[in-house]
PDB file of C-alpha atoms in Angstrom:
ATOM      1  CA  UNK A  65     -21.078  10.678 -34.191  1.00  0.00           C
ATOM      2  CA  UNK A  66     -17.612  12.083 -34.875  1.00  0.00           C
ATOM      3  CA  UNK A  67     -15.170  13.887 -32.629  1.00  0.00           C
ATOM      4  CA  UNK A  68     -16.224  17.513 -32.411  1.00  0.00           C
ATOM      5  CA  UNK A  69     -13.541  18.593 -29.973  1.00  0.00           C
ATOM      6  CA  UNK A  70     -10.646  16.845 -28.262  1.00  0.00           C
ATOM      7  CA  UNK A  71     -11.677  18.642 -25.068  1.00  0.00           C
ATOM      8  CA  UNK A  72     -15.221  17.243 -25.103  1.00  0.00           C
ATOM      9  CA  UNK A  73     -15.117  13.519 -25.822  1.00  0.00           C
ATOM     10  CA  UNK A  74     -18.448  11.750 -25.308  1.00  0.00           C
ATOM     11  CA  UNK A  75     -17.974   8.427 -27.096  1.00  0.00           C
ATOM     12  CA  UNK A  76     -17.960   5.251 -25.045  1.00  0.00           C
ATOM     13  CA  UNK A  77     -16.254   1.982 -25.878  1.00  0.00           C
ATOM     14  CA  UNK A  78     -17.638  -1.172 -24.301  1.00  0.00           C
ATOM     15  CA  UNK A  79     -15.292  -4.148 -23.795  1.00  0.00           C
ATOM     16  CA  UNK A  80     -16.063  -7.699 -24.920  1.00  0.00           C
ATOM     17  CA  UNK A  81     -17.977  -9.810 -22.396  1.00  0.00           C
ATOM     18  CA  UNK A  82     -14.965 -12.160 -22.068  1.00  0.00           C
ATOM     19  CA  UNK A  83     -12.816  -9.189 -21.048  1.00  0.00           C
ATOM     20  CA  UNK A  84     -15.433  -8.069 -18.517  1.00  0.00           C
ATOM     21  CA  UNK A  85     -15.734 -11.533 -16.972  1.00  0.00           C
ATOM     22  CA  UNK A  86     -11.940 -11.727 -16.507  1.00  0.00           C
ATOM     23  CA  UNK A  87     -11.664  -8.244 -14.975  1.00  0.00           C
ATOM     24  CA  UNK A  88     -10.559  -7.752 -11.372  1.00  0.00           C
ATOM     25  CA  UNK A  89     -12.907  -4.787 -10.999  1.00  0.00           C
ATOM     26  CA  UNK A  90     -16.411  -5.175 -12.391  1.00  0.00           C
ATOM     27  CA  UNK A  91     -18.080  -1.870 -13.048  1.00  0.00           C
ATOM     28  CA  UNK A  92     -17.892   1.699 -11.894  1.00  0.00           C
ATOM     29  CA  UNK A  93     -19.484   1.029  -8.496  1.00  0.00           C
ATOM     30  CA  UNK A  94     -16.817  -1.565  -7.674  1.00  0.00           C
ATOM     31  CA  UNK A  95     -14.116   0.825  -8.886  1.00  0.00           C
ATOM     32  CA  UNK A  96     -15.435   3.651  -6.702  1.00  0.00           C
ATOM     33  CA  UNK A  97     -15.609   1.291  -3.699  1.00  0.00           C
ATOM     34  CA  UNK A  98     -11.992   0.296  -4.318  1.00  0.00           C
ATOM     35  CA  UNK A  99     -10.923   3.950  -4.536  1.00  0.00           C
ATOM     36  CA  UNK A 100     -12.787   4.775  -1.327  1.00  0.00           C
ATOM     37  CA  UNK A 101     -11.049   1.928   0.508  1.00  0.00           C
ATOM     38  CA  UNK A 102      -7.663   3.183  -0.705  1.00  0.00           C
ATOM     39  CA  UNK A 103      -8.466   6.758   0.313  1.00  0.00           C
ATOM     40  CA  UNK A 104      -9.808   5.816   3.747  1.00  0.00           C
ATOM     41  CA  UNK A 105      -6.714   3.884   4.830  1.00  0.00           C
ATOM     42  CA  UNK A 106      -4.100   3.536   2.117  1.00  0.00           C
ATOM     43  CA  UNK A 107      -1.639   1.549   4.251  1.00  0.00           C
ATOM     44  CA  UNK A 108      -4.228  -1.069   5.161  1.00  0.00           C
ATOM     45  CA  UNK A 109      -5.451  -1.123   1.557  1.00  0.00           C
ATOM     46  CA  UNK A 110      -1.989  -1.845   0.139  1.00  0.00           C
ATOM     47  CA  UNK A 111      -1.116  -4.284   2.938  1.00  0.00           C
ATOM     48  CA  UNK A 112      -4.246  -6.324   2.226  1.00  0.00           C
ATOM     49  CA  UNK A 113      -3.551  -6.395  -1.514  1.00  0.00           C
ATOM     50  CA  UNK A 114       0.088  -7.336  -0.957  1.00  0.00           C
ATOM     51  CA  UNK A 115      -0.888 -10.210   1.330  1.00  0.00           C
ATOM     52  CA  UNK A 116      -3.628 -11.385  -1.024  1.00  0.00           C
ATOM     53  CA  UNK A 117      -1.821 -11.163  -4.367  1.00  0.00           C
ATOM     54  CA  UNK A 118       1.873 -11.657  -3.615  1.00  0.00           C
ATOM     55  CA  UNK A 119       3.620 -14.763  -2.334  1.00  0.00           C
ATOM     56  CA  UNK A 120       6.137 -13.627   0.288  1.00  0.00           C
ATOM     57  CA  UNK A 121       9.220 -15.661   1.204  1.00  0.00           C
ATOM     58  CA  UNK A 122       9.340 -13.588   4.396  1.00  0.00           C
ATOM     59  CA  UNK A 123       6.302 -11.480   5.350  1.00  0.00           C
ATOM     60  CA  UNK A 124       6.725  -7.733   5.678  1.00  0.00           C
ATOM     61  CA  UNK A 125       6.610  -6.290   9.199  1.00  0.00           C
ATOM     62  CA  UNK A 126       5.521  -2.781   8.302  1.00  0.00           C
ATOM     63  CA  UNK A 127       3.501  -1.644   5.307  1.00  0.00           C
ATOM     64  CA  UNK A 128       5.051   1.811   5.004  1.00  0.00           C
ATOM     65  CA  UNK A 129       8.004   3.311   6.825  1.00  0.00           C
ATOM     66  CA  UNK A 130       7.935   7.045   6.201  1.00  0.00           C
ATOM     67  CA  UNK A 131      10.419   7.991   8.934  1.00  0.00           C
ATOM     68  CA  UNK A 132      13.073   9.023   6.406  1.00  0.00           C
ATOM     69  CA  UNK A 133      11.027  10.903   3.802  1.00  0.00           C
ATOM     70  CA  UNK A 134      11.355  11.144   0.874  1.00  0.00           C
ATOM     71  CA  UNK A 135      13.089   7.752   1.045  1.00  0.00           C
ATOM     72  CA  UNK A 136       9.994   5.724   1.864  1.00  0.00           C
ATOM     73  CA  UNK A 137      10.211   1.991   2.496  1.00  0.00           C
ATOM     74  CA  UNK A 138       7.222  -0.043   1.427  1.00  0.00           C
ATOM     75  CA  UNK A 139       6.673  -3.568   2.805  1.00  0.00           C
ATOM     76  CA  UNK A 140       9.628  -3.289   5.146  1.00  0.00           C
ATOM     77  CA  UNK A 141      11.530  -6.502   5.950  1.00  0.00           C
ATOM     78  CA  UNK A 142       9.505  -8.408   3.371  1.00  0.00           C
ATOM     79  CA  UNK A 143      11.265 -10.720   0.959  1.00  0.00           C
ATOM     80  CA  UNK A 144       9.835 -12.119  -2.245  1.00  0.00           C
ATOM     81  CA  UNK A 145      10.866 -13.792  -5.450  1.00  0.00           C
ATOM     82  CA  UNK A 146       9.738 -11.538  -8.289  1.00  0.00           C
ATOM     83  CA  UNK A 147      10.189 -14.259 -10.899  1.00  0.00           C
ATOM     84  CA  UNK A 148       7.947 -16.608  -8.934  1.00  0.00           C
ATOM     85  CA  UNK A 149       5.227 -13.980  -8.470  1.00  0.00           C
ATOM     86  CA  UNK A 150       5.276 -12.776 -12.080  1.00  0.00           C
ATOM     87  CA  UNK A 151       5.851 -16.074 -13.843  1.00  0.00           C
ATOM     88  CA  UNK A 152       6.059 -19.354 -11.956  1.00  0.00           C
ATOM     89  CA  UNK A 153       2.752 -19.121 -10.093  1.00  0.00           C
ATOM     90  CA  UNK A 154       0.861 -18.843 -13.403  1.00  0.00           C
ATOM     91  CA  UNK A 155       2.342 -21.991 -14.956  1.00  0.00           C
ATOM     92  CA  UNK A 156       0.002 -24.576 -13.445  1.00  0.00           C
ATOM     93  CA  UNK A 157      -3.232 -22.688 -14.095  1.00  0.00           C
ATOM     94  CA  UNK A 158      -2.563 -20.891 -17.387  1.00  0.00           C
ATOM     95  CA  UNK A 159       0.623 -22.037 -19.139  1.00  0.00           C
ATOM     96  CA  UNK A 160      -0.699 -21.156 -22.601  1.00  0.00           C
ATOM     97  CA  UNK A 161      -1.959 -17.687 -21.698  1.00  0.00           C
ATOM     98  CA  UNK A 162      -0.077 -14.819 -23.332  1.00  0.00           C
ATOM     99  CA  UNK A 163       2.375 -13.310 -20.849  1.00  0.00           C
ATOM    100  CA  UNK A 164       4.072 -10.822 -23.171  1.00  0.00           C
ATOM    101  CA  UNK A 165       3.012  -9.162 -26.399  1.00  0.00           C
ATOM    102  CA  UNK A 166       5.972  -7.548 -28.136  1.00  0.00           C
ATOM    103  CA  UNK A 167       5.564  -5.244 -31.115  1.00  0.00           C
ATOM    104  CA  UNK A 168       8.782  -4.442 -32.974  1.00  0.00           C
ATOM    105  CA  UNK A 169       9.426  -1.097 -34.646  1.00  0.00           C
ATOM    106  CA  UNK A 170       8.613  -2.656 -38.016  1.00  0.00           C
ATOM    107  CA  UNK A 171       5.181  -3.733 -36.740  1.00  0.00           C
ATOM    108  CA  UNK A 172       5.931  -7.439 -36.297  1.00  0.00           C
ATOM    109  CA  UNK A 173       4.120  -8.810 -33.250  1.00  0.00           C
ATOM    110  CA  UNK A 174       5.400 -11.675 -31.109  1.00  0.00           C
ATOM    111  CA  UNK A 175       3.256 -13.344 -28.445  1.00  0.00           C
ATOM    112  CA  UNK A 176       4.998 -15.254 -25.662  1.00  0.00           C
ATOM    113  CA  UNK A 177       3.067 -17.583 -23.342  1.00  0.00           C
ATOM    114  CA  UNK A 178       3.888 -18.107 -19.677  1.00  0.00           C
ATOM    115  CA  UNK A 179       5.266 -21.559 -20.536  1.00  0.00           C
ATOM    116  CA  UNK A 180       7.506 -20.212 -23.314  1.00  0.00           C
ATOM    117  CA  UNK A 181       8.683 -17.358 -21.106  1.00  0.00           C
ATOM    118  CA  UNK A 182       9.442 -19.773 -18.260  1.00  0.00           C
ATOM    119  CA  UNK A 183      11.545 -21.925 -20.587  1.00  0.00           C
ATOM    120  CA  UNK A 184      13.498 -18.869 -21.798  1.00  0.00           C
ATOM    121  CA  UNK A 185      14.028 -17.591 -18.246  1.00  0.00           C
ATOM    122  CA  UNK A 186      15.314 -21.022 -17.176  1.00  0.00           C
ATOM    123  CA  UNK A 187      17.706 -21.129 -20.144  1.00  0.00           C
ATOM    124  CA  UNK A 188      18.987 -17.657 -19.318  1.00  0.00           C
ATOM    125  CA  UNK A 189      19.349 -18.459 -15.601  1.00  0.00           C
ATOM    126  CA  UNK A 190      21.298 -21.618 -16.384  1.00  0.00           C
ATOM    127  CA  UNK A 191      23.523 -19.616 -18.718  1.00  0.00           C
ATOM    128  CA  UNK A 192      24.232 -17.147 -15.913  1.00  0.00           C
ATOM    129  CA  UNK A 193      25.246 -20.021 -13.619  1.00  0.00           C
ATOM    130  CA  UNK A 194      28.253 -20.663 -15.861  1.00  0.00           C
ATOM    131  CA  UNK A 195      29.572 -17.240 -14.804  1.00  0.00           C
ATOM    132  CA  UNK A 196      29.080 -18.004 -11.088  1.00  0.00           C
TER     133      UNK A 196
END
């Protein structure tokens, strides 16, 4: 079946089973439940996710401060280390997993694992230390 109209697309594409088993949301019912939870109480929804998925150096005291709209403050008073949350915490469990896939303009693709990225980040950080 080909594409008859870009406005009426009916094809479906099913992911590999390995992709499905690694997914954080398994199926449409789980997705709809997640959306309903976010719609029912978005502050509680995001607070729970932030506490569950992010390592905080100092916990946030308020999920959303909207007292000075449009300059909203999310996770007020919270402090975290972005490098730790994005990189370091994955090293012990999945050092050889691909962290970054880079495709250059010429089509060359470079895969970088968490371990390789960590080594590069450490080299760069140590280089910055020479500048104080």
